[in-house]
Amino acid sequence: MALPVYIGLVHHPIYNKNNEIVTTAITNFDIHDIARTSRTYDLIKYFIIHPHGSQKALAEEIIGYWQEGYGGQYNPDRKEALSIVEVIPDIAAAVEYVAAREGVCPIIVTTDARKYENTVSYRRLRQEIAAGIPCLLLFGTGWGMENSVMKQFDYILEPIYGLGTYNHLPVRAAVAIILDRLLGEHWWAE
């Protein structure tokens, strides 16, 4: 039985490298790779969160190719991975979906390379997930989600630190590392 964990990849409101608020584009790699990672860790749903209809149509065309088109016949593993992907316009729609499915609002957790007052450890979040509390884990694109949006969430997960001072992981790598730290089998032995 899958734990009540959902993820969302947020494309708006996002900072660009000049600290301006923008809407980032959906990428093919993010669709495929995050879906495969999400399916590997048995997540219930992977939301691609984007407000623009043209980007939604692009993502749905890519997903459709692997679900109903030749791609699904050619690569059934990818068809299965993409079966949990849904494109929605905003974070509120993701929260509504999870609340309707689970019967209770999820805790909303996001990630950042910095610590905040509501930073939570992986251990603490694993405990809440293990207790059956639904969790919506949000990942920003670009240079991260706009600050006022970040302040609306229940928790911000502690940063991923490497050995050096450089700290700017691609979102696909951050998703994989974080899902392993939260749901990987070796962590449940603690």
mmCIF file of C-alpha atoms in Angstrom:
data_model
loop_
_atom_site.group_PDB
_atom_site.id
_atom_site.type_symbol
_atom_site.label_atom_id
_atom_site.label_comp_id
_atom_site.label_asym_id
_atom_site.label_seq_id
_atom_site.Cartn_x
_atom_site.Cartn_y
_atom_site.Cartn_z
ATOM 1 C CA MET A 1 0.000 0.000 0.000
ATOM 2 C CA ALA A 2 1.354 3.409 -1.014
ATOM 3 C CA LEU A 3 2.021 5.992 1.664
ATOM 4 C CA PRO A 4 -0.027 9.198 1.245
ATOM 5 C CA VAL A 5 2.774 11.146 -0.465
ATOM 6 C CA TYR A 6 2.297 13.427 -3.477
ATOM 7 C CA ILE A 7 4.727 15.761 -5.210
ATOM 8 C CA GLY A 8 4.328 18.869 -7.291
ATOM 9 C CA LEU A 9 6.738 20.638 -9.601
ATOM 10 C CA VAL A 10 5.903 24.362 -9.381
ATOM 11 C CA HIS A 11 6.495 26.671 -12.375
ATOM 12 C CA HIS A 12 4.896 29.860 -11.019
ATOM 13 C CA PRO A 13 5.608 32.124 -9.157
ATOM 14 C CA ILE A 14 9.316 31.414 -9.524
ATOM 15 C CA TYR A 15 12.441 33.569 -9.271
ATOM 16 C CA ASN A 16 14.828 33.774 -12.194
ATOM 17 C CA LYS A 17 18.569 34.399 -11.809
ATOM 18 C CA ASN A 18 17.911 38.173 -11.634
ATOM 19 C CA ASN A 19 15.498 37.677 -8.692
ATOM 20 C CA GLU A 20 12.511 38.574 -10.909
ATOM 21 C CA ILE A 21 9.240 36.654 -10.578
ATOM 22 C CA VAL A 22 8.598 34.602 -13.709
ATOM 23 C CA THR A 23 6.836 31.500 -14.980
ATOM 24 C CA THR A 24 9.281 28.793 -16.066
ATOM 25 C CA ALA A 25 8.757 26.441 -18.980
ATOM 26 C CA ILE A 26 7.921 22.771 -18.602
ATOM 27 C CA THR A 27 10.760 20.515 -19.748
ATOM 28 C CA ASN A 28 10.510 17.068 -21.256
ATOM 29 C CA PHE A 29 13.196 15.723 -18.909
ATOM 30 C CA ASP A 30 11.340 16.927 -15.810
ATOM 31 C CA ILE A 31 8.180 15.168 -16.958
ATOM 32 C CA HIS A 32 9.893 11.844 -17.652
ATOM 33 C CA ASP A 33 12.584 11.694 -14.991
ATOM 34 C CA ILE A 34 10.513 12.919 -12.059
ATOM 35 C CA ALA A 35 7.669 10.584 -13.066
ATOM 36 C CA ARG A 36 10.059 7.633 -13.092
ATOM 37 C CA THR A 37 11.501 8.583 -9.707
ATOM 38 C CA SER A 38 8.023 9.184 -8.265
ATOM 39 C CA ARG A 39 6.787 5.824 -9.494
ATOM 40 C CA THR A 40 9.900 4.083 -8.109
ATOM 41 C CA TYR A 41 9.071 5.427 -4.643
ATOM 42 C CA ASP A 42 5.378 4.518 -5.075
ATOM 43 C CA LEU A 43 3.998 8.051 -4.896
ATOM 44 C CA ILE A 44 0.301 8.460 -5.506
ATOM 45 C CA LYS A 45 0.484 11.469 -7.831
ATOM 46 C CA TYR A 46 3.065 13.747 -9.454
ATOM 47 C CA PHE A 47 1.571 17.150 -10.251
ATOM 48 C CA ILE A 48 3.099 19.405 -12.861
ATOM 49 C CA ILE A 49 1.890 22.816 -11.702
ATOM 50 C CA HIS A 50 1.718 25.404 -14.477
ATOM 51 C CA PRO A 51 -0.794 28.217 -15.059
ATOM 52 C CA HIS A 52 -0.524 28.568 -18.852
ATOM 53 C CA GLY A 53 -2.726 26.568 -21.192
ATOM 54 C CA SER A 54 -0.099 26.288 -23.916
ATOM 55 C CA GLN A 55 2.401 24.673 -21.527
ATOM 56 C CA LYS A 56 -0.329 22.391 -20.143
ATOM 57 C CA ALA A 57 -1.154 21.298 -23.706
ATOM 58 C CA LEU A 58 2.522 20.608 -24.418
ATOM 59 C CA ALA A 59 2.904 18.482 -21.271
ATOM 60 C CA GLU A 60 -0.318 16.602 -21.962
ATOM 61 C CA GLU A 61 0.817 15.890 -25.531
ATOM 62 C CA ILE A 62 4.074 14.407 -24.228
ATOM 63 C CA ILE A 63 2.276 12.382 -21.561
ATOM 64 C CA GLY A 64 -0.354 11.257 -24.077
ATOM 65 C CA TYR A 65 2.303 9.977 -26.464
ATOM 66 C CA TRP A 66 3.581 7.653 -23.737
ATOM 67 C CA GLN A 67 0.105 6.758 -22.476
ATOM 68 C CA GLU A 68 -1.980 6.257 -25.635
ATOM 69 C CA GLY A 69 0.496 6.655 -28.496
ATOM 70 C CA TYR A 70 3.246 4.488 -29.880
ATOM 71 C CA GLY A 71 5.491 5.377 -26.954
ATOM 72 C CA GLY A 72 3.383 3.301 -24.548
ATOM 73 C CA GLN A 73 3.775 0.226 -26.744
ATOM 74 C CA TYR A 74 7.469 0.874 -27.283
ATOM 75 C CA ASN A 75 8.255 1.514 -23.602
ATOM 76 C CA PRO A 76 5.652 0.117 -21.159
ATOM 77 C CA ASP A 77 7.828 1.121 -18.184
ATOM 78 C CA ARG A 78 7.563 4.772 -19.156
ATOM 79 C CA LYS A 79 3.821 4.362 -19.720
ATOM 80 C CA GLU A 80 3.479 3.105 -16.150
ATOM 81 C CA ALA A 81 5.641 5.922 -14.744
ATOM 82 C CA LEU A 82 3.648 8.607 -16.519
ATOM 83 C CA SER A 83 0.338 7.140 -15.331
ATOM 84 C CA ILE A 84 0.649 9.121 -12.075
ATOM 85 C CA VAL A 85 1.327 12.512 -13.718
ATOM 86 C CA GLU A 86 -1.311 15.231 -13.818
ATOM 87 C CA VAL A 87 -0.957 18.796 -15.088
ATOM 88 C CA ILE A 88 -2.806 21.342 -12.947
ATOM 89 C CA PRO A 89 -2.878 25.164 -12.899
ATOM 90 C CA ASP A 90 -1.811 25.968 -9.337
ATOM 91 C CA ILE A 91 -0.815 24.717 -5.902
ATOM 92 C CA ALA A 92 -4.375 25.136 -4.582
ATOM 93 C CA ALA A 93 -5.615 22.573 -7.124
ATOM 94 C CA ALA A 94 -3.026 20.071 -5.864
ATOM 95 C CA VAL A 95 -4.072 20.651 -2.246
ATOM 96 C CA GLU A 96 -7.751 20.222 -3.204
ATOM 97 C CA TYR A 97 -7.001 16.960 -5.024
ATOM 98 C CA VAL A 98 -5.083 15.497 -2.081
ATOM 99 C CA ALA A 99 -7.675 16.648 0.467
ATOM 100 C CA ALA A 100 -10.517 15.124 -1.565
ATOM 101 C CA ARG A 101 -8.674 11.809 -1.995
ATOM 102 C CA GLU A 102 -7.364 11.547 1.572
ATOM 103 C CA GLY A 103 -10.289 13.128 3.422
ATOM 104 C CA VAL A 104 -7.984 15.604 5.169
ATOM 105 C CA CYS A 105 -5.757 18.476 4.061
ATOM 106 C CA PRO A 106 -2.136 17.421 3.564
ATOM 107 C CA ILE A 107 0.839 18.932 5.242
ATOM 108 C CA ILE A 108 2.494 21.072 2.598
ATOM 109 C CA VAL A 109 6.260 20.868 2.448
ATOM 110 C CA THR A 110 8.654 22.567 0.086
ATOM 111 C CA THR A 111 12.386 22.554 -0.405
ATOM 112 C CA ASP A 112 15.057 25.216 -0.488
ATOM 113 C CA ALA A 113 18.822 25.500 -0.268
ATOM 114 C CA ARG A 114 18.469 27.691 2.852
ATOM 115 C CA LYS A 115 17.084 27.139 6.362
ATOM 116 C CA TYR A 116 13.939 28.876 7.631
ATOM 117 C CA GLU A 117 12.029 29.123 10.926
ATOM 118 C CA ASN A 118 9.805 26.232 9.833
ATOM 119 C CA THR A 119 12.602 24.026 8.502
ATOM 120 C CA VAL A 120 11.899 20.365 9.225
ATOM 121 C CA SER A 121 14.330 17.440 9.324
ATOM 122 C CA TYR A 122 14.022 14.366 7.147
ATOM 123 C CA ARG A 123 13.603 12.239 10.266
ATOM 124 C CA ARG A 124 10.662 14.308 11.514
ATOM 125 C CA LEU A 125 8.932 14.301 8.120
ATOM 126 C CA ARG A 126 9.462 10.515 7.806
ATOM 127 C CA GLN A 127 7.726 10.112 11.170
ATOM 128 C CA GLU A 128 4.713 12.122 10.007
ATOM 129 C CA ILE A 129 4.533 10.182 6.737
ATOM 130 C CA ALA A 130 4.818 6.874 8.603
ATOM 131 C CA ALA A 131 1.928 7.983 10.837
ATOM 132 C CA GLY A 132 -0.219 8.212 7.705
ATOM 133 C CA ILE A 133 -0.379 12.004 7.509
ATOM 134 C CA PRO A 134 -0.853 12.992 3.850
ATOM 135 C CA CYS A 135 2.068 15.000 2.505
ATOM 136 C CA LEU A 136 2.267 17.259 -0.546
ATOM 137 C CA LEU A 137 5.942 17.842 -1.291
ATOM 138 C CA LEU A 138 6.550 20.814 -3.617
ATOM 139 C CA PHE A 139 9.655 21.510 -5.667
ATOM 140 C CA GLY A 140 10.397 24.831 -7.317
ATOM 141 C CA THR A 141 11.953 25.331 -10.714
ATOM 142 C CA GLY A 142 14.252 28.182 -11.793
ATOM 143 C CA TRP A 143 15.854 29.811 -8.755
ATOM 144 C CA GLY A 144 13.076 28.778 -6.386
ATOM 145 C CA MET A 145 9.568 29.755 -5.396
ATOM 146 C CA GLU A 146 8.617 33.313 -4.525
ATOM 147 C CA ASN A 147 9.089 34.069 -0.809
ATOM 148 C CA SER A 148 5.486 34.933 0.113
ATOM 149 C CA VAL A 149 4.358 31.602 -1.356
ATOM 150 C CA MET A 150 7.053 29.748 0.595
ATOM 151 C CA LYS A 151 5.752 31.280 3.840
ATOM 152 C CA GLN A 152 2.330 29.683 3.298
ATOM 153 C CA PHE A 153 3.627 26.123 3.667
ATOM 154 C CA ASP A 154 3.694 24.034 6.823
ATOM 155 C CA TYR A 155 7.351 23.076 6.509
ATOM 156 C CA ILE A 156 10.434 23.690 4.444
ATOM 157 C CA LEU A 157 12.584 20.582 4.270
ATOM 158 C CA GLU A 158 16.173 20.942 5.418
ATOM 159 C CA PRO A 159 18.642 21.619 2.594
ATOM 160 C CA ILE A 160 20.673 18.989 0.787
ATOM 161 C CA TYR A 161 24.345 19.619 1.474
ATOM 162 C CA GLY A 162 27.219 18.184 -0.494
ATOM 163 C CA LEU A 163 30.868 18.239 0.554
ATOM 164 C CA GLY A 164 31.681 21.545 -1.138
ATOM 165 C CA THR A 165 30.256 25.051 -1.010
ATOM 166 C CA TYR A 166 28.421 24.858 -4.358
ATOM 167 C CA ASN A 167 24.699 24.221 -3.791
ATOM 168 C CA HIS A 168 22.482 24.410 -6.878
ATOM 169 C CA LEU A 169 21.167 20.936 -7.716
ATOM 170 C CA PRO A 170 18.976 20.331 -10.754
ATOM 171 C CA VAL A 171 15.412 19.720 -9.611
ATOM 172 C CA ARG A 172 15.418 16.136 -10.965
ATOM 173 C CA ALA A 173 18.416 15.286 -8.766
ATOM 174 C CA ALA A 174 16.903 17.008 -5.729
ATOM 175 C CA VAL A 175 13.663 15.042 -6.152
ATOM 176 C CA ALA A 176 15.569 11.747 -6.309
ATOM 177 C CA ILE A 177 17.725 12.510 -3.266
ATOM 178 C CA ILE A 178 14.822 13.775 -1.173
ATOM 179 C CA LEU A 179 12.486 10.908 -2.044
ATOM 180 C CA ASP A 180 15.220 8.448 -1.147
ATOM 181 C CA ARG A 181 15.847 10.197 2.180
ATOM 182 C CA LEU A 182 12.133 10.178 2.966
ATOM 183 C CA LEU A 183 10.979 6.874 1.490
ATOM 184 C CA GLY A 184 14.085 4.782 0.793
ATOM 185 C CA GLU A 185 14.127 1.425 2.566
ATOM 186 C CA HIS A 186 17.350 2.059 4.479
ATOM 187 C CA TRP A 187 15.875 5.077 6.315
ATOM 188 C CA TRP A 188 12.975 3.128 7.770
ATOM 189 C CA ALA A 189 15.365 1.066 9.915
ATOM 190 C CA GLU A 190 16.109 4.131 12.095
#
